[in-house]
PDB file of N, CA and C in Angstrom:
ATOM      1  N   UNK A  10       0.851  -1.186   0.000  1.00 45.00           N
ATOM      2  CA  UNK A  10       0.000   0.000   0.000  1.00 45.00           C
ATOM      3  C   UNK A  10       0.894   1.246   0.000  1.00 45.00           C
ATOM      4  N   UNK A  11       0.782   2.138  -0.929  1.00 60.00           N
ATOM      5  CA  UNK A  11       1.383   3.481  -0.617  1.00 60.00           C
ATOM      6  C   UNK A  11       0.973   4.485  -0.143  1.00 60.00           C
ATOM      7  N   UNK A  12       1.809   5.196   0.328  1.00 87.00           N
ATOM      8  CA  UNK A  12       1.641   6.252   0.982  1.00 87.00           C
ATOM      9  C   UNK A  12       0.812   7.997  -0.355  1.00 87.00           C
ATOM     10  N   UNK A  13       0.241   8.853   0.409  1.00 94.00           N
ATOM     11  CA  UNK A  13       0.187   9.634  -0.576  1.00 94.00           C
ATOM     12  C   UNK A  13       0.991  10.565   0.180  1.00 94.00           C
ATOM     13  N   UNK A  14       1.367  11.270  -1.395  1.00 96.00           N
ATOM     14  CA  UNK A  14       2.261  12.730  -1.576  1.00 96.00           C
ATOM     15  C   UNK A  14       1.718  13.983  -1.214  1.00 96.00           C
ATOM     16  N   UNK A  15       2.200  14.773  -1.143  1.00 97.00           N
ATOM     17  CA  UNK A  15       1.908  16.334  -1.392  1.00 97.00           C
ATOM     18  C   UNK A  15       2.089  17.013  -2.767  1.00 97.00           C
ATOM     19  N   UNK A  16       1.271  17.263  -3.463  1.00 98.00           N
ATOM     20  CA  UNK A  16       1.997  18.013  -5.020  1.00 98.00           C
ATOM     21  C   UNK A  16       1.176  19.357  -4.836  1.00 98.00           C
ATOM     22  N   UNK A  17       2.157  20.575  -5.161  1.00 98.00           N
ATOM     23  CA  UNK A  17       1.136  21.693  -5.162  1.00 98.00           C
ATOM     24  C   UNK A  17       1.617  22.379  -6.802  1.00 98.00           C
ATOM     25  N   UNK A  18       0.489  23.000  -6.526  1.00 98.00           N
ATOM     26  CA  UNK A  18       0.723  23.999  -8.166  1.00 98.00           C
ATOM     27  C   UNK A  18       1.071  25.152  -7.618  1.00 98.00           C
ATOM     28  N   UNK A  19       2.186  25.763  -8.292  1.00 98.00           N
ATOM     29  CA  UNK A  19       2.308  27.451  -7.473  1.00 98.00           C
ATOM     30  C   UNK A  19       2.711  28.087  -8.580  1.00 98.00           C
ATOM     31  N   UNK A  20       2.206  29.241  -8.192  1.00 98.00           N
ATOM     32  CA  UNK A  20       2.454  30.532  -9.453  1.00 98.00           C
ATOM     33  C   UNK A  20       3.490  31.716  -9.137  1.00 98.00           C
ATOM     34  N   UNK A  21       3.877  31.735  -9.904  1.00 98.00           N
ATOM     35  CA  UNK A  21       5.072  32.981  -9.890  1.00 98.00           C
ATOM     36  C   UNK A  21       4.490  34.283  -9.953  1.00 98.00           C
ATOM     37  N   UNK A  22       3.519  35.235  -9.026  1.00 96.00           N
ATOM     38  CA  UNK A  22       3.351  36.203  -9.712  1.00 96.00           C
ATOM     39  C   UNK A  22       3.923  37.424  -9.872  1.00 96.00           C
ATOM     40  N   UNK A  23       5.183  37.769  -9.295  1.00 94.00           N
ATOM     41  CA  UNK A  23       6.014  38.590  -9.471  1.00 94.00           C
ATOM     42  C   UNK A  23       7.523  38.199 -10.638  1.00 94.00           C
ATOM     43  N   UNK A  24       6.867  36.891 -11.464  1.00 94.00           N
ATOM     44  CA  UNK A  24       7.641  36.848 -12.476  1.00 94.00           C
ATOM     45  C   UNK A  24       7.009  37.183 -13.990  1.00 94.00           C
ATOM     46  N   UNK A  25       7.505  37.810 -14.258  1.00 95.00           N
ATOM     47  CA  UNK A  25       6.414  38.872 -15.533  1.00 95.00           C
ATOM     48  C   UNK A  25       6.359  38.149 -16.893  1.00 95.00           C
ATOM     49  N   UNK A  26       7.329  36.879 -16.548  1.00 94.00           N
ATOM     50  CA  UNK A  26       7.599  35.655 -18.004  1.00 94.00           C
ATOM     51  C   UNK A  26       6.486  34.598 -17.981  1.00 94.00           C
ATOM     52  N   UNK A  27       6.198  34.071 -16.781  1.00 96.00           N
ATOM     53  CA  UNK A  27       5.214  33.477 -16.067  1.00 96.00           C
ATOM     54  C   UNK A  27       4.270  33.456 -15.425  1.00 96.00           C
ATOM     55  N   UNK A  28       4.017  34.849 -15.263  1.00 95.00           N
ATOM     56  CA  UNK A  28       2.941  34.940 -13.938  1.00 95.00           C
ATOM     57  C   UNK A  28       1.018  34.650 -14.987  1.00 95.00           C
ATOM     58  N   UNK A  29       0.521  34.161 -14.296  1.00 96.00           N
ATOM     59  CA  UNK A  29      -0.688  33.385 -14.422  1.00 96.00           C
ATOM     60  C   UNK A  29      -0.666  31.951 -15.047  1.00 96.00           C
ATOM     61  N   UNK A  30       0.801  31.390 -14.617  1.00 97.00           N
ATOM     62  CA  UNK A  30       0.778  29.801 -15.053  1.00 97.00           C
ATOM     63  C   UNK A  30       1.067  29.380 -13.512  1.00 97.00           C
ATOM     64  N   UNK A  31       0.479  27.987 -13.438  1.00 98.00           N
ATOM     65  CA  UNK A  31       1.121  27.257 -12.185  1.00 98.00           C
ATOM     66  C   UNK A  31       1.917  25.881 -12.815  1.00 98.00           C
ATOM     67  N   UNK A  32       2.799  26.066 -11.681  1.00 98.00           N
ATOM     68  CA  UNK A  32       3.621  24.605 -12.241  1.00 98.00           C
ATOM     69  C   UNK A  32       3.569  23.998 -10.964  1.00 98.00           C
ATOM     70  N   UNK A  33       3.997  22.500 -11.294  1.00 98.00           N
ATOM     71  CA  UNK A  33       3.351  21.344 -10.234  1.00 98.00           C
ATOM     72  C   UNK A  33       5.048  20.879  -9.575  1.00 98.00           C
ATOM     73  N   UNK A  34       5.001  20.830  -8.398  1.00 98.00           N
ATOM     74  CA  UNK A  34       5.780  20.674  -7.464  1.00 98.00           C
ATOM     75  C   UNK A  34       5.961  19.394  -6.035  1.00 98.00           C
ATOM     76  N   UNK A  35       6.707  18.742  -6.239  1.00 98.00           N
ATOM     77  CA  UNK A  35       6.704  17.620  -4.724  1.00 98.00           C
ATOM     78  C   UNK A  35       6.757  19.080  -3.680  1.00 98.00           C
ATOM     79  N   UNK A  36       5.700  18.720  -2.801  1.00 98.00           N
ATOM     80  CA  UNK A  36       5.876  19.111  -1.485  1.00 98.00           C
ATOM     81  C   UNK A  36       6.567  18.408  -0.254  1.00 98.00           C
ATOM     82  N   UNK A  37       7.527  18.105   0.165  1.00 96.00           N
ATOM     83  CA  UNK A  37       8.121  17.314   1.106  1.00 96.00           C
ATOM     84  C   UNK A  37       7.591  18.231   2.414  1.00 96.00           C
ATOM     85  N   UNK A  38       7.302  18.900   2.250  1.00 96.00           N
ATOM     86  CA  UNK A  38       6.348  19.917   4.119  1.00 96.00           C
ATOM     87  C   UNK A  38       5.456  19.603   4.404  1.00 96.00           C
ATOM     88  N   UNK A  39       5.150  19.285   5.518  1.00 94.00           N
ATOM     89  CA  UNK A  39       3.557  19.363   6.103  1.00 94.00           C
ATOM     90  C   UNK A  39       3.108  20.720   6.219  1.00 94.00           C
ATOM     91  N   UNK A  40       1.884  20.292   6.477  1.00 95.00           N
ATOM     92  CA  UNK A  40       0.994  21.330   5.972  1.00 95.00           C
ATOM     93  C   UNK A  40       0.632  22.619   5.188  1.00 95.00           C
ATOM     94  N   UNK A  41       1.110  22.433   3.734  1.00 97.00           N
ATOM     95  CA  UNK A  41       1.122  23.118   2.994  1.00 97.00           C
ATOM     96  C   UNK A  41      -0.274  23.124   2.789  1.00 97.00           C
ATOM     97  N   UNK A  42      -1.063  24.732   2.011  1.00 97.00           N
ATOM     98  CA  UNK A  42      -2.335  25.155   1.990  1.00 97.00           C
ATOM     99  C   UNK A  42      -2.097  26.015   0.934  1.00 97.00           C
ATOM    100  N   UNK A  43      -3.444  26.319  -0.057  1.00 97.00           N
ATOM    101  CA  UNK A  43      -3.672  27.195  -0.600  1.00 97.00           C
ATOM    102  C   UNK A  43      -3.322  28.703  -0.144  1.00 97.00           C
ATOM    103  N   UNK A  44      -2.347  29.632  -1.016  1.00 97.00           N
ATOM    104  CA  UNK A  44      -1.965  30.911  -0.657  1.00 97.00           C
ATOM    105  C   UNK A  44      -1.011  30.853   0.312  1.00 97.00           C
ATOM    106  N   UNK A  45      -0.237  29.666   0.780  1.00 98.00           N
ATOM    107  CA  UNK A  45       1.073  29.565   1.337  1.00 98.00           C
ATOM    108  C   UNK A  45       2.283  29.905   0.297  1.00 98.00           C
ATOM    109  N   UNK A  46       2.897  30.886   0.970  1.00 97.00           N
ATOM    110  CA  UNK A  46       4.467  31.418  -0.288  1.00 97.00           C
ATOM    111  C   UNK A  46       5.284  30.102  -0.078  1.00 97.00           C
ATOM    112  N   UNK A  47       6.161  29.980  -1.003  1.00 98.00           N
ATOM    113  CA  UNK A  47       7.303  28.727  -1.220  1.00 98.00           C
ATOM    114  C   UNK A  47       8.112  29.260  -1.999  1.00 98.00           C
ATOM    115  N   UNK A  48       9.265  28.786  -1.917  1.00 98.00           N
ATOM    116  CA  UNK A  48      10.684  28.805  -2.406  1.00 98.00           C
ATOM    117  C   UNK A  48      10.647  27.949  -3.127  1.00 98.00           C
ATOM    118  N   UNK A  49      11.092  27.933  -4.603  1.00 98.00           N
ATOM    119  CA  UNK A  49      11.353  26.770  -5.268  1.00 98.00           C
ATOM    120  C   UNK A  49      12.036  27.181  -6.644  1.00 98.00           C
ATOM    121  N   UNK A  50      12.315  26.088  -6.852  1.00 98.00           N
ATOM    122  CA  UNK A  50      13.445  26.199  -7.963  1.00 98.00           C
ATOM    123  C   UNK A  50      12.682  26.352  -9.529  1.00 98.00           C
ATOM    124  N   UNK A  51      12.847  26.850 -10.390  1.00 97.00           N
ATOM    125  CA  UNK A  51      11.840  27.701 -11.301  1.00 97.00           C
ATOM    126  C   UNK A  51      12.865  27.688 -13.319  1.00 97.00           C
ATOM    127  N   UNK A  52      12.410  26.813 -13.865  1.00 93.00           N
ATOM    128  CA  UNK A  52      13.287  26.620 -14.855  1.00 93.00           C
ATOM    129  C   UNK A  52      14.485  26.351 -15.795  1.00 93.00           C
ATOM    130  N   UNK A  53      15.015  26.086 -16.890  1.00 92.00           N
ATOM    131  CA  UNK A  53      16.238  25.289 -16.765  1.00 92.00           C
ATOM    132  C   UNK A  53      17.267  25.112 -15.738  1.00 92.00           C
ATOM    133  N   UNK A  54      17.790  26.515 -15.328  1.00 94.00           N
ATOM    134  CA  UNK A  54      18.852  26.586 -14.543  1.00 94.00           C
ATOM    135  C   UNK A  54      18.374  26.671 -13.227  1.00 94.00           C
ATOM    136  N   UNK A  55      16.534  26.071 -13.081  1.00 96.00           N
ATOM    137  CA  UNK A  55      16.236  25.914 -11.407  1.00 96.00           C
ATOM    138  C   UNK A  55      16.894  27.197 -10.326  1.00 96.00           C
ATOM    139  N   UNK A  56      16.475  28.708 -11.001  1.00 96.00           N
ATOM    140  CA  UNK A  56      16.660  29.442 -10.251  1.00 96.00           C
ATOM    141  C   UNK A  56      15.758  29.432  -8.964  1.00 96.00           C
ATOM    142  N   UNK A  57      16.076  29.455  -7.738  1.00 97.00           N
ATOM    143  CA  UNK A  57      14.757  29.596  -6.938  1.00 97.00           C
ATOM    144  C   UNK A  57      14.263  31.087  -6.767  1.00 97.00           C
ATOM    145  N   UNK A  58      12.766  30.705  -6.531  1.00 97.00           N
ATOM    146  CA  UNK A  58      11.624  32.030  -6.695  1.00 97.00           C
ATOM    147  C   UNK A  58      11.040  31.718  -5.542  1.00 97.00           C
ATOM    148  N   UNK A  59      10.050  32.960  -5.367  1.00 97.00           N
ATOM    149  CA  UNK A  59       9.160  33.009  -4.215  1.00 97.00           C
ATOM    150  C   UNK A  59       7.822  32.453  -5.284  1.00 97.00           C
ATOM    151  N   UNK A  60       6.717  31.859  -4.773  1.00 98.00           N
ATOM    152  CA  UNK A  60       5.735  31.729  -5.373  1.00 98.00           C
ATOM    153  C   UNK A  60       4.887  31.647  -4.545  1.00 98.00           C
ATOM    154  N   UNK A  61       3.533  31.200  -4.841  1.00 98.00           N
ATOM    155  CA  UNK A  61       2.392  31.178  -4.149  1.00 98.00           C
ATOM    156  C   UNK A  61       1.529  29.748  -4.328  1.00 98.00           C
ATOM    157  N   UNK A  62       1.078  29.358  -3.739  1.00 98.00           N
ATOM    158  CA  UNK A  62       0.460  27.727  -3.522  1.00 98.00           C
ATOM    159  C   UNK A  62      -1.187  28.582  -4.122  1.00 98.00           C
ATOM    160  N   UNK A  63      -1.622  27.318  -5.376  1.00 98.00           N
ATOM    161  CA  UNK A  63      -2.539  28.399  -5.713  1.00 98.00           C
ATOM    162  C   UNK A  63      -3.256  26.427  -5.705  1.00 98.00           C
ATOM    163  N   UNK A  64      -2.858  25.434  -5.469  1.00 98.00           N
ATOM    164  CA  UNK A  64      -3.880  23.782  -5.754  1.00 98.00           C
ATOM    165  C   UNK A  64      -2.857  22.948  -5.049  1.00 98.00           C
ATOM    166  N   UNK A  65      -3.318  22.373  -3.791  1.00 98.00           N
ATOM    167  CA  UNK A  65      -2.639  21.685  -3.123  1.00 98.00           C
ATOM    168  C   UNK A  65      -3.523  20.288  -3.478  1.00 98.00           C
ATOM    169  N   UNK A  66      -3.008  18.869  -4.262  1.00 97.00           N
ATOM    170  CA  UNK A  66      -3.231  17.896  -4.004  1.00 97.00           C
ATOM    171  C   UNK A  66      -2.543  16.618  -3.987  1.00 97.00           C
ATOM    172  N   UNK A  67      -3.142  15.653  -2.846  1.00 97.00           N
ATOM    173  CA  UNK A  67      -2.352  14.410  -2.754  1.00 97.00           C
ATOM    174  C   UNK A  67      -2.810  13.248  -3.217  1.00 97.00           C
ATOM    175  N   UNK A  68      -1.882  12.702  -3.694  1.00 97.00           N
ATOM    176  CA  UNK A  68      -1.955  11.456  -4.372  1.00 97.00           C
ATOM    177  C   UNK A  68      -0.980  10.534  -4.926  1.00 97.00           C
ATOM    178  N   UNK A  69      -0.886   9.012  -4.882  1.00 96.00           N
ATOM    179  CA  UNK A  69      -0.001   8.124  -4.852  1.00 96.00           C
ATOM    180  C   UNK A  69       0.914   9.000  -5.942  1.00 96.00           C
ATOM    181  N   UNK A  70       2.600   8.062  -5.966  1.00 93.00           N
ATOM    182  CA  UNK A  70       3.338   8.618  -6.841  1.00 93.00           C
ATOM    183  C   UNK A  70       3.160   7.902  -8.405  1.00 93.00           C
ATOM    184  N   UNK A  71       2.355   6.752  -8.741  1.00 94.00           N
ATOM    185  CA  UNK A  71       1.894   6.704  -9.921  1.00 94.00           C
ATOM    186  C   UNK A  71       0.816   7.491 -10.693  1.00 94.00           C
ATOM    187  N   UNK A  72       0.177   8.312  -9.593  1.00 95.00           N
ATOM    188  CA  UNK A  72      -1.325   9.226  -9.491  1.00 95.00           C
ATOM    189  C   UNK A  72      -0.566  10.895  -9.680  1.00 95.00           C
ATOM    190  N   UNK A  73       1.024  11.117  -9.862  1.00 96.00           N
ATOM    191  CA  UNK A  73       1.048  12.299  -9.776  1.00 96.00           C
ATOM    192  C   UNK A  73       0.727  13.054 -10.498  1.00 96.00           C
ATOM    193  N   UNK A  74       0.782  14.702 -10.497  1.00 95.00           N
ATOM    194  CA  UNK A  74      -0.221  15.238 -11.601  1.00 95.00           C
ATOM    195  C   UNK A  74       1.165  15.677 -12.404  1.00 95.00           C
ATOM    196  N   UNK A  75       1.941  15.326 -12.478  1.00 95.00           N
ATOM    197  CA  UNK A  75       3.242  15.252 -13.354  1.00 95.00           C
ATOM    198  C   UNK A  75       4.129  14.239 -12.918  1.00 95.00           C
ATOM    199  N   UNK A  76       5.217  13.927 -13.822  1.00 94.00           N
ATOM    200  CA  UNK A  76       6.006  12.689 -13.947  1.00 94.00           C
ATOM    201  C   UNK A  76       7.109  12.792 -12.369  1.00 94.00           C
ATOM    202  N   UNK A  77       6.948  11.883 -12.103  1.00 94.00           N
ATOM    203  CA  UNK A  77       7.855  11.859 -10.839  1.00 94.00           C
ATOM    204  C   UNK A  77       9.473  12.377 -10.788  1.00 94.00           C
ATOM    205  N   UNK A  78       9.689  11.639 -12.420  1.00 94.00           N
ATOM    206  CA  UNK A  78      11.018  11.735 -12.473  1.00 94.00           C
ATOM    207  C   UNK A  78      11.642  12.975 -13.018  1.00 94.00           C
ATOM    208  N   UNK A  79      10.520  14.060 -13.125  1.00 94.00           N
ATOM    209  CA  UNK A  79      11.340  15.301 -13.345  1.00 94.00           C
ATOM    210  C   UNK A  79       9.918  16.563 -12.698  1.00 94.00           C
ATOM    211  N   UNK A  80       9.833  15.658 -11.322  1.00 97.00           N
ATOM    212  CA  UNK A  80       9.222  16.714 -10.521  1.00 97.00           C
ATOM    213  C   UNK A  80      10.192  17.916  -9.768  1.00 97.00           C
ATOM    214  N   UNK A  81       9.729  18.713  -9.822  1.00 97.00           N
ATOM    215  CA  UNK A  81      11.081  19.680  -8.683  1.00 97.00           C
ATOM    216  C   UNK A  81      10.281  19.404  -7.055  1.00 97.00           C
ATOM    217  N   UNK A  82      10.930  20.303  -5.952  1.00 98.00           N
ATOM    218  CA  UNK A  82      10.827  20.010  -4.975  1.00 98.00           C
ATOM    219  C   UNK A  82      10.724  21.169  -4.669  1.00 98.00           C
ATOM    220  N   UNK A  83       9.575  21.608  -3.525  1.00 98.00           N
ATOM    221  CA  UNK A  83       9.308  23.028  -2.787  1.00 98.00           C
ATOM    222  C   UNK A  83      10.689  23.227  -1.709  1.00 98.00           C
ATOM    223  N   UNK A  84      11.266  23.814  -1.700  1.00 97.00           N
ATOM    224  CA  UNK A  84      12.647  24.287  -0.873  1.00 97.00           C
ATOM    225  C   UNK A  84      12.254  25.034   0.539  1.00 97.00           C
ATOM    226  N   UNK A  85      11.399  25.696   0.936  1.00 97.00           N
ATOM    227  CA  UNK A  85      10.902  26.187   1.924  1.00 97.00           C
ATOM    228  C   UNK A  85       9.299  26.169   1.943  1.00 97.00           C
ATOM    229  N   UNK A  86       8.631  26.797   2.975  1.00 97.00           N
ATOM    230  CA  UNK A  86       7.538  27.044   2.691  1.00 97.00           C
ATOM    231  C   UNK A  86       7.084  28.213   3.713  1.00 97.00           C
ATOM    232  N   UNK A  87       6.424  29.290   3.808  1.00 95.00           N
ATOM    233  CA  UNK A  87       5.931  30.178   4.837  1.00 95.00           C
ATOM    234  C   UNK A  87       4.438  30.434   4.708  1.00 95.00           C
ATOM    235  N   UNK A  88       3.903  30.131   5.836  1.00 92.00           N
ATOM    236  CA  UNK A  88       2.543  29.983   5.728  1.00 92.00           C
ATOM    237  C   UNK A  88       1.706  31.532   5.809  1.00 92.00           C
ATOM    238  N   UNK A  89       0.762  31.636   4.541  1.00 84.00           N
ATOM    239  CA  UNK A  89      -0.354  33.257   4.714  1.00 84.00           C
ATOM    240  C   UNK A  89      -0.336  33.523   5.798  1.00 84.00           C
ATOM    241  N   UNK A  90      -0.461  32.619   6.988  1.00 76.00           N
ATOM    242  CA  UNK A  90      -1.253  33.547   8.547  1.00 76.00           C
ATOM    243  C   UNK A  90      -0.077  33.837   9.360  1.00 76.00           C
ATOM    244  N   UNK A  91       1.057  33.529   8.474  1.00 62.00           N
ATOM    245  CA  UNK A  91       2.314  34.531   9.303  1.00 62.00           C
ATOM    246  C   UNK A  91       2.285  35.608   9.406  1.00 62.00           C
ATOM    247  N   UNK A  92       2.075  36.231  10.674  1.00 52.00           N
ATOM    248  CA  UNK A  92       3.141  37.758  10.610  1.00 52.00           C
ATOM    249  C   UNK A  92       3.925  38.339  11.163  1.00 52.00           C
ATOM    250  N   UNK A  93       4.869  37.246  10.623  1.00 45.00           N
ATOM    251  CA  UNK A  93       6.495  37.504  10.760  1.00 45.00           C
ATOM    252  C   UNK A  93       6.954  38.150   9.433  1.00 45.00           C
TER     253      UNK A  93
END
């Protein structure tokens, strides 16, 4: 039996090349949520960006909503109801 994943979609919207696309991401954090910012690595050369969690869903790693083997990985995460 497997376990399920975290995959979120997050959007870049302070990137002016990308902004109103989401791209799909392994979440290795708990409790990631809709409108949580994340760090993550963002095109060929995997620059990391700030983005925004805009579709958080889980599901086995044959069920992912992109290929496992060239998923990226969320690098941080800071949750909306911070205010820090």
């Amino acid at each position: 039996m497997s376990n399920l994943c975290c995959f979120v979609a997050v959007e870049f919207p302070d990137d002016q090349n990308v902004k109103g696309y989401n791209f799909w991401y392994y979440c290795p954090i708990e409790g990631a949520e809709e409108g949580d910012r994340v760090l993550a690595p963002l095109g060929r050369h995997d620059r990391v960006q700030e983005g925004v969690i805009r579709l958080v869903r889980y599901a086995e790693e044959e069920n992912a909503p992109y290929p496992m083997h060239g998923i990226k990985r969320i690098r941080s995460l800071k949750k909306a109801d911070s205010d820090v």
